[in-house]
DNA sequence: TTGTTAGTTAGCAAGACTTGCAAATTAGAA
DNA sequence: TTCTAATTTGCAAGTCTTGCTAACTAACAA
């Protein structure tokens, strides 16, 4: 999506230094479409850069969001999710395994009735249900519950 | 919505004692359509029942939710909201004043494309924007920002 | 290359919301 | 009135996130 040179450009324009931490996180995020939490990214980042701080992950992701390089997604599970997909889309959350998937809907829902005059700037749609894999697993063995993914493993 | 007798019935059926705390909270919630947080309700309840515990508010609201007497709403502002309106509806959040309004949309959004096969159990739609009052105020005095409502006043 | 400095990172404390726990209290039945 | 299981409280603790600041460093100029 962005070449190393472009990346440098992007940061320079905003008077942001091109630090190793930023480069790493920027890269990790853009190759991750699983809607990771800060903690998730911290774990991955730590492998390539032992010692990186969770605080820096929050800091950097916050900046990238302000720069319009990523979206914050809230699917109601406690932790904010970071999404490099800036296109207009919505989310499906599997209630069995917790996985989060991009989905498109036929058209952005419109408010009807009294509230129709509200000035709408953003529409968030979150579907909850079972992903294909879990749905199939449930039919196969109804009692079974797939282990749920959680943001923090500790 | 519920007469005192019905209320007693509802609780008895579930082997729940009809305590003063439960009666109060049940009543306060059903006359409150502002989507209060636990803290909000705690403040109101405290006036009529000084000494009531915030813990009890959480406890009771959780039970009522399990009983299907109210919905939990997450509009992404940190605190869970409690909603006595069990009808199918969605929410509009004013980004200026924080007020939350019920809205109806033309039809429940449907997933399109690859994800169309997901087993959907719940659809949450949250609109963010400016409520009628704030929208008008902004046009009147563009620089002005209405003071935002917050859950916790402390 | 070296010096300078504004911007950045790391670490830790603390804030916000919520839940776990156990002792004290009480509704409801006998 | 007595008894007991359910409930309420108060407080500690858990989870996610942000505030603060000392130590560090990328970027620029000399
Ligand atoms: Mn997405
Ligand atoms: Mn509502
Ligand atoms: Zn799943
Ligand atoms: Zn408003």
CSV table of C-alpha atoms (C1' of nucleotides) and ligand atoms in Angstrom, one decimal:
chain,number,residue,atom,x,y,z
A,1,UNK,CA,0.0,0.0,0.0
A,2,UNK,CA,2.8,2.4,0.9
A,3,UNK,CA,6.4,2.2,-0.2
A,4,UNK,CA,9.1,2.9,2.3
A,5,UNK,CA,9.6,6.3,0.6
A,6,UNK,CA,6.0,7.2,0.7
A,7,UNK,CA,5.9,6.2,4.3
A,8,UNK,CA,8.8,8.6,5.1
A,9,UNK,CA,6.9,11.3,3.2
A,10,UNK,CA,3.7,10.7,5.1
A,11,UNK,CA,5.4,11.1,8.4
A,12,UNK,CA,7.5,14.0,7.4
A,13,UNK,CA,4.6,16.0,6.2
A,14,UNK,CA,3.1,15.8,9.6
A,15,UNK,CA,6.4,16.6,11.3
A,16,UNK,CA,6.5,13.2,12.7
A,17,UNK,CA,9.8,11.4,13.0
A,18,UNK,CA,10.3,8.2,11.2
A,19,UNK,CA,11.1,6.0,14.2
A,20,UNK,CA,11.7,2.3,14.1
A,21,UNK,CA,8.6,1.8,16.3
A,22,UNK,CA,6.4,3.7,13.9
A,23,UNK,CA,7.7,1.9,10.9
A,24,UNK,CA,7.2,-1.5,12.5
A,25,UNK,CA,3.7,-0.8,13.7
A,26,UNK,CA,2.6,0.8,10.5
A,27,UNK,CA,3.8,-2.3,8.6
A,28,UNK,CA,2.3,-4.8,11.0
A,29,UNK,CA,-1.0,-3.1,10.9
A,30,UNK,CA,-1.2,-2.9,7.2
A,31,UNK,CA,-0.6,-6.6,6.8
A,32,UNK,CA,-3.1,-7.5,9.5
A,33,UNK,CA,-6.8,-7.6,8.6
A,34,UNK,CA,-7.9,-9.4,11.7
A,35,UNK,CA,-8.9,-6.2,13.5
A,36,UNK,CA,-6.2,-6.5,16.2
A,37,UNK,CA,-6.4,-4.7,19.6
A,38,UNK,CA,-3.5,-2.7,20.9
A,39,UNK,CA,-2.5,-5.7,23.0
A,40,UNK,CA,-2.6,-8.0,20.0
A,41,UNK,CA,-0.3,-5.7,18.0
A,42,UNK,CA,1.9,-5.3,21.0
A,43,UNK,CA,2.5,-9.0,21.2
A,44,UNK,CA,3.3,-9.3,17.5
A,45,UNK,CA,5.5,-6.2,17.6
A,46,UNK,CA,7.4,-7.4,20.7
A,47,UNK,CA,8.7,-10.4,18.7
A,48,UNK,CA,10.4,-8.2,16.2
A,49,UNK,CA,11.3,-5.5,18.6
A,50,UNK,CA,11.7,-6.8,22.1
A,51,UNK,CA,11.2,-4.0,24.7
A,52,UNK,CA,8.8,-1.9,22.7
A,53,UNK,CA,6.3,-0.4,25.0
A,54,UNK,CA,2.6,-1.0,25.1
A,55,UNK,CA,2.3,2.7,25.7
A,56,UNK,CA,4.0,3.3,22.4
A,57,UNK,CA,1.6,1.0,20.6
A,58,UNK,CA,-1.4,3.0,21.9
A,59,UNK,CA,0.4,6.3,21.2
A,60,UNK,CA,1.3,5.3,17.6
A,61,UNK,CA,-2.0,3.8,16.7
A,62,UNK,CA,-3.7,6.9,18.0
A,63,UNK,CA,-1.6,9.1,15.8
A,64,UNK,CA,-2.1,6.9,12.8
A,65,UNK,CA,-5.9,7.1,13.4
A,66,UNK,CA,-5.7,10.9,13.5
A,67,UNK,CA,-3.7,10.9,10.3
A,68,UNK,CA,-6.5,8.9,8.7
A,69,UNK,CA,-4.3,5.9,8.1
A,70,UNK,CA,-6.5,3.6,10.1
A,71,UNK,CA,-9.9,3.3,11.7
A,72,UNK,CA,-10.9,2.6,15.3
A,73,UNK,CA,-13.5,-0.1,15.5
A,74,UNK,CA,-15.6,-0.8,18.5
A,75,UNK,CA,-17.4,-4.1,18.5
A,76,UNK,CA,-18.4,-4.0,22.1
A,77,UNK,CA,-15.9,-6.4,23.5
A,78,UNK,CA,-14.0,-4.0,25.7
A,79,UNK,CA,-11.0,-3.2,23.6
A,80,UNK,CA,-10.7,-0.9,20.7
A,81,UNK,CA,-9.7,-2.5,17.4
A,82,UNK,CA,-7.5,-1.1,14.7
A,83,UNK,CA,-8.4,-1.4,11.1
A,84,UNK,CA,-6.2,-0.5,8.2
A,85,UNK,CA,-9.2,-0.8,5.8
A,86,UNK,CA,-10.4,2.7,5.4
A,87,UNK,CA,-13.1,1.9,2.9
A,88,UNK,CA,-16.7,2.1,3.9
A,89,UNK,CA,-17.5,-1.2,5.5
A,90,UNK,CA,-19.1,-2.8,8.6
A,91,UNK,CA,-18.3,-5.7,10.9
A,92,UNK,CA,-19.4,-9.1,11.8
A,93,UNK,CA,-18.4,-10.5,15.1
A,94,UNK,CA,-18.6,-14.3,15.7
A,95,UNK,CA,-20.1,-14.9,19.1
A,96,UNK,CA,-18.4,-18.3,19.3
A,97,UNK,CA,-14.8,-17.5,18.4
A,98,UNK,CA,-14.7,-13.8,18.6
A,99,UNK,CA,-13.3,-13.3,15.1
A,100,UNK,CA,-14.1,-10.1,13.4
A,101,UNK,CA,-14.9,-9.9,9.7
A,102,UNK,CA,-15.4,-7.1,7.3
A,103,UNK,CA,-18.8,-7.1,5.6
A,104,UNK,CA,-20.5,-4.9,3.2
A,105,UNK,CA,-24.2,-4.1,3.4
A,106,UNK,CA,-26.5,-3.2,0.6
A,107,UNK,CA,-26.7,0.4,1.5
A,108,UNK,CA,-26.0,2.6,4.5
A,109,UNK,CA,-29.0,2.5,6.8
A,110,UNK,CA,-31.1,5.6,6.8
A,111,UNK,CA,-32.9,7.0,9.8
A,112,UNK,CA,-36.6,7.0,9.4
A,113,UNK,CA,-39.4,8.9,11.3
A,114,UNK,CA,-38.8,11.7,13.8
A,115,UNK,CA,-35.1,11.4,13.9
A,116,UNK,CA,-34.7,11.7,10.1
A,117,UNK,CA,-33.4,15.3,10.5
A,118,UNK,CA,-30.4,14.4,12.6
A,119,UNK,CA,-27.1,15.4,11.1
A,120,UNK,CA,-25.4,12.1,10.6
A,121,UNK,CA,-21.6,11.9,10.3
A,122,UNK,CA,-21.0,8.3,10.8
A,123,UNK,CA,-22.9,5.0,10.8
A,124,UNK,CA,-21.5,2.0,12.6
A,125,UNK,CA,-23.1,-1.3,12.0
A,126,UNK,CA,-22.0,-4.4,14.0
A,127,UNK,CA,-23.5,-7.8,13.4
A,128,UNK,CA,-23.2,-10.5,16.0
A,129,UNK,CA,-23.6,-14.1,15.2
A,130,UNK,CA,-21.7,-17.2,14.2
A,131,UNK,CA,-19.0,-17.2,11.5
A,132,UNK,CA,-19.1,-19.9,8.9
A,133,UNK,CA,-16.6,-22.1,10.7
A,134,UNK,CA,-18.3,-21.9,14.0
A,135,UNK,CA,-21.8,-22.2,12.6
A,136,UNK,CA,-20.7,-25.5,10.9
A,137,UNK,CA,-19.0,-26.7,14.0
A,138,UNK,CA,-22.1,-26.1,16.1
A,139,UNK,CA,-24.3,-28.1,13.7
A,140,UNK,CA,-21.7,-30.9,13.8
A,141,UNK,CA,-21.5,-31.0,17.6
A,142,UNK,CA,-24.1,-28.9,19.2
A,143,UNK,CA,-22.7,-28.9,22.7
A,144,UNK,CA,-19.3,-27.8,21.7
A,145,UNK,CA,-18.2,-24.2,22.0
A,146,UNK,CA,-15.1,-23.1,20.1
A,147,UNK,CA,-12.6,-21.5,22.4
A,148,UNK,CA,-13.1,-17.8,22.2
A,149,UNK,CA,-10.4,-15.5,21.1
A,150,UNK,CA,-9.6,-12.8,23.7
A,151,UNK,CA,-7.6,-9.7,23.5
A,152,UNK,CA,-5.5,-10.2,26.5
A,153,UNK,CA,-4.1,-13.6,27.1
A,154,UNK,CA,-2.7,-13.1,30.5
B,1,UNK,CA,-45.9,-0.7,31.8
B,2,UNK,CA,-46.1,-2.9,34.8
B,3,UNK,CA,-48.4,-2.6,37.8
B,4,UNK,CA,-47.0,-3.1,41.3
B,5,UNK,CA,-48.7,-6.5,41.3
B,6,UNK,CA,-47.3,-7.6,38.0
B,7,UNK,CA,-43.9,-6.5,39.2
B,8,UNK,CA,-44.2,-8.7,42.2
B,9,UNK,CA,-45.3,-11.5,39.9
B,10,UNK,CA,-42.3,-11.0,37.6
B,11,UNK,CA,-39.8,-11.3,40.4
B,12,UNK,CA,-41.5,-14.1,42.2
B,13,UNK,CA,-41.5,-16.3,39.1
B,14,UNK,CA,-37.8,-16.0,38.9
B,15,UNK,CA,-37.4,-16.6,42.7
B,16,UNK,CA,-36.1,-13.1,43.1
B,17,UNK,CA,-37.0,-11.2,46.2
B,18,UNK,CA,-39.0,-8.0,45.8
B,19,UNK,CA,-36.5,-5.7,47.5
B,20,UNK,CA,-36.9,-1.9,47.8
B,21,UNK,CA,-33.8,-1.5,45.7
B,22,UNK,CA,-35.2,-3.6,42.9
B,23,UNK,CA,-38.5,-1.9,42.9
B,24,UNK,CA,-36.9,1.5,42.9
B,25,UNK,CA,-34.5,0.7,40.0
B,26,UNK,CA,-37.1,-1.0,38.0
B,27,UNK,CA,-39.3,2.0,38.3
B,28,UNK,CA,-36.6,4.6,37.6
B,29,UNK,CA,-35.5,2.7,34.5
B,30,UNK,CA,-38.9,2.4,33.0
B,31,UNK,CA,-39.5,6.1,33.3
B,32,UNK,CA,-36.2,7.0,31.8
B,33,UNK,CA,-35.7,7.0,28.1
B,34,UNK,CA,-32.4,8.8,28.1
B,35,UNK,CA,-30.3,5.6,28.0
B,36,UNK,CA,-28.7,6.1,31.4
B,37,UNK,CA,-25.5,4.5,32.5
B,38,UNK,CA,-25.3,2.6,35.8
B,39,UNK,CA,-23.7,5.7,37.3
B,40,UNK,CA,-26.6,7.9,36.0
B,41,UNK,CA,-29.1,5.6,37.6
B,42,UNK,CA,-27.1,5.4,40.8
B,43,UNK,CA,-27.3,9.2,41.1
B,44,UNK,CA,-31.0,9.4,40.6
B,45,UNK,CA,-31.6,6.4,42.9
B,46,UNK,CA,-29.5,7.8,45.6
B,47,UNK,CA,-31.8,10.7,46.0
B,48,UNK,CA,-34.7,8.5,46.8
B,49,UNK,CA,-32.7,5.9,48.6
B,50,UNK,CA,-29.6,7.4,50.2
B,51,UNK,CA,-27.0,4.7,50.8
B,52,UNK,CA,-28.0,2.5,47.9
B,53,UNK,CA,-24.8,0.9,46.5
B,54,UNK,CA,-23.5,1.4,43.0
B,55,UNK,CA,-22.7,-2.3,43.2
B,56,UNK,CA,-26.4,-3.0,43.6
B,57,UNK,CA,-27.3,-0.9,40.7
B,58,UNK,CA,-24.9,-2.9,38.5
B,59,UNK,CA,-26.2,-6.2,40.0
B,60,UNK,CA,-29.9,-5.3,39.5
B,61,UNK,CA,-29.5,-4.0,36.0
B,62,UNK,CA,-27.7,-7.1,35.1
B,63,UNK,CA,-30.5,-9.2,36.4
B,64,UNK,CA,-33.1,-7.2,34.6
B,65,UNK,CA,-31.2,-7.5,31.4
B,66,UNK,CA,-31.1,-11.3,31.8
B,67,UNK,CA,-34.8,-11.3,32.5
B,68,UNK,CA,-35.4,-9.6,29.3
B,69,UNK,CA,-36.8,-6.5,30.9
B,70,UNK,CA,-34.2,-4.2,29.4
B,71,UNK,CA,-31.4,-4.0,26.8
B,72,UNK,CA,-27.8,-3.2,27.2
B,73,UNK,CA,-26.7,-0.6,24.6
B,74,UNK,CA,-23.1,0.2,23.7
B,75,UNK,CA,-22.6,3.4,21.9
B,76,UNK,CA,-18.9,3.4,22.3
B,77,UNK,CA,-18.5,6.0,25.0
B,78,UNK,CA,-17.1,3.7,27.6
B,79,UNK,CA,-20.1,3.0,29.8
B,80,UNK,CA,-22.9,0.5,29.1
B,81,UNK,CA,-26.3,2.1,28.7
B,82,UNK,CA,-29.5,0.6,29.9
B,83,UNK,CA,-32.6,0.8,27.8
B,84,UNK,CA,-36.1,-0.2,28.8
B,85,UNK,CA,-37.2,0.0,25.2
B,86,UNK,CA,-37.2,-3.7,24.1
B,87,UNK,CA,-38.6,-3.0,20.7
B,88,UNK,CA,-36.3,-3.3,17.7
B,89,UNK,CA,-34.7,0.0,17.2
B,90,UNK,CA,-31.3,1.6,16.9
B,91,UNK,CA,-29.4,4.6,18.3
B,92,UNK,CA,-28.3,8.0,17.4
B,93,UNK,CA,-25.5,9.7,19.4
B,94,UNK,CA,-25.0,13.4,19.3
B,95,UNK,CA,-21.3,14.1,19.1
B,96,UNK,CA,-21.8,17.5,20.6
B,97,UNK,CA,-23.9,16.9,23.7
B,98,UNK,CA,-23.7,13.1,24.0
B,99,UNK,CA,-27.4,12.6,24.1
B,100,UNK,CA,-28.6,9.3,22.8
B,101,UNK,CA,-31.8,8.9,20.9
B,102,UNK,CA,-33.9,6.0,19.6
B,103,UNK,CA,-34.2,5.8,15.9
B,104,UNK,CA,-35.8,3.5,13.5
B,105,UNK,CA,-34.3,2.6,10.2
B,106,UNK,CA,-36.1,1.5,7.1
B,107,UNK,CA,-35.0,-2.1,7.4
B,108,UNK,CA,-32.4,-4.2,9.2
B,109,UNK,CA,-29.3,-4.0,7.2
B,110,UNK,CA,-28.3,-7.2,5.4
B,111,UNK,CA,-24.9,-8.4,4.8
B,112,UNK,CA,-23.9,-8.6,1.1
B,113,UNK,CA,-21.2,-10.5,-0.7
B,114,UNK,CA,-18.9,-13.2,0.8
B,115,UNK,CA,-20.2,-12.8,4.3
B,116,UNK,CA,-23.8,-13.2,3.3
B,117,UNK,CA,-23.8,-16.7,4.8
B,118,UNK,CA,-22.9,-15.7,8.4
B,119,UNK,CA,-25.5,-16.7,11.0
B,120,UNK,CA,-26.6,-13.3,12.3
B,121,UNK,CA,-28.3,-13.1,15.7
B,122,UNK,CA,-28.1,-9.4,16.3
B,123,UNK,CA,-27.6,-6.2,14.4
B,124,UNK,CA,-26.5,-3.1,16.1
B,125,UNK,CA,-26.5,0.2,14.3
B,126,UNK,CA,-25.2,3.3,16.0
B,127,UNK,CA,-25.3,6.7,14.2
B,128,UNK,CA,-23.0,9.5,15.3
B,129,UNK,CA,-23.7,13.1,14.5
B,130,UNK,CA,-25.4,16.2,15.8
B,131,UNK,CA,-28.9,16.2,17.3
B,132,UNK,CA,-31.4,18.7,16.2
B,133,UNK,CA,-30.6,21.1,19.0
B,134,UNK,CA,-26.8,21.0,18.6
B,135,UNK,CA,-27.0,21.1,14.9
B,136,UNK,CA,-29.0,24.4,15.1
B,137,UNK,CA,-26.7,25.8,17.8
B,138,UNK,CA,-23.7,25.1,15.6
B,139,UNK,CA,-25.1,27.0,12.7
B,140,UNK,CA,-26.0,29.8,14.9
B,141,UNK,CA,-22.5,30.1,16.5
B,142,UNK,CA,-20.0,27.9,14.7
B,143,UNK,CA,-17.3,28.2,17.2
B,144,UNK,CA,-19.5,27.1,20.1
B,145,UNK,CA,-19.4,23.6,21.4
B,146,UNK,CA,-22.3,22.5,23.7
B,147,UNK,CA,-21.0,21.1,26.9
B,148,UNK,CA,-20.9,17.4,26.5
B,149,UNK,CA,-22.9,15.2,28.9
B,150,UNK,CA,-20.7,12.7,30.6
B,151,UNK,CA,-21.6,9.6,32.5
B,152,UNK,CA,-19.5,10.3,35.6
B,153,UNK,CA,-19.6,13.7,37.0
B,154,UNK,CA,-16.9,13.4,39.6
C,1,DT,C1',31.1,14.3,12.1
C,2,DT,C1',29.3,16.5,15.9
C,3,DG,C1',26.1,19.4,18.4
C,4,DT,C1',21.5,20.8,19.3
C,5,DT,C1',16.8,20.2,20.2
C,6,DA,C1',12.1,19.2,19.3
C,7,DG,C1',9.8,15.2,19.1
C,8,DT,C1',9.4,10.4,20.9
C,9,DT,C1',9.6,6.4,23.9
C,10,DA,C1',9.2,3.7,28.1
C,11,DG,C1',7.7,3.0,32.6
C,12,DC,C1',4.7,3.6,35.9
C,13,DA,C1',0.8,5.7,38.2
C,14,DA,C1',-3.8,6.6,37.9
C,15,DG,C1',-8.5,7.0,35.8
C,16,DA,C1',-12.9,4.9,34.3
C,17,DC,C1',-15.9,1.2,34.2
C,18,DT,C1',-17.1,-3.2,35.9
C,19,DT,C1',-16.9,-7.5,38.5
C,20,DG,C1',-15.4,-10.9,42.4
C,21,DC,C1',-15.7,-11.7,47.1
C,22,DA,C1',-17.3,-12.2,51.8
C,23,DA,C1',-19.5,-10.3,55.7
C,24,DA,C1',-23.7,-8.2,57.2
C,25,DT,C1',-28.5,-7.7,56.3
C,26,DT,C1',-33.2,-9.0,55.1
C,27,DA,C1',-37.5,-10.8,52.4
C,28,DG,C1',-40.3,-14.5,52.6
C,29,DA,C1',-41.7,-18.9,54.2
C,30,DA,C1',-42.8,-21.8,58.1
D,1,DT,C1',-41.3,-15.0,65.8
D,2,DT,C1',-37.7,-17.8,63.8
D,3,DC,C1',-35.0,-19.5,60.1
D,4,DT,C1',-32.5,-19.5,55.9
D,5,DA,C1',-31.5,-18.6,51.3
D,6,DA,C1',-31.2,-14.6,48.7
D,7,DT,C1',-29.5,-9.9,48.6
D,8,DT,C1',-27.0,-5.8,49.6
D,9,DT,C1',-22.7,-3.5,50.7
D,10,DG,C1',-18.1,-2.1,50.7
D,11,DC,C1',-13.9,-2.9,49.0
D,12,DA,C1',-10.4,-5.0,46.4
D,13,DA,C1',-9.1,-6.1,42.0
D,14,DG,C1',-9.3,-6.6,36.8
D,15,DT,C1',-9.2,-4.6,32.2
D,16,DC,C1',-8.4,-1.2,29.0
D,17,DT,C1',-6.6,3.3,28.3
D,18,DT,C1',-4.4,7.8,29.3
D,19,DG,C1',-1.4,11.3,31.9
D,20,DC,C1',3.0,12.4,33.3
D,21,DT,C1',7.9,12.8,32.9
D,22,DA,C1',12.7,11.4,32.7
D,23,DA,C1',15.6,9.4,29.3
D,24,DC,C1',16.4,8.9,24.6
D,25,DT,C1',17.0,9.9,19.6
D,26,DA,C1',15.8,11.4,14.6
D,27,DA,C1',16.5,15.2,11.9
D,28,DC,C1',18.7,19.3,10.8
D,29,DA,C1',22.5,22.5,10.7
D,30,DA,C1',27.1,23.8,11.4
E,1,LIG,MN1,-12.8,-3.8,9.1
E,2,LIG,MN1,-33.0,2.9,22.9
E,3,LIG,ZN1,-16.4,-18.3,14.8
E,4,LIG,ZN1,-26.7,17.4,20.9
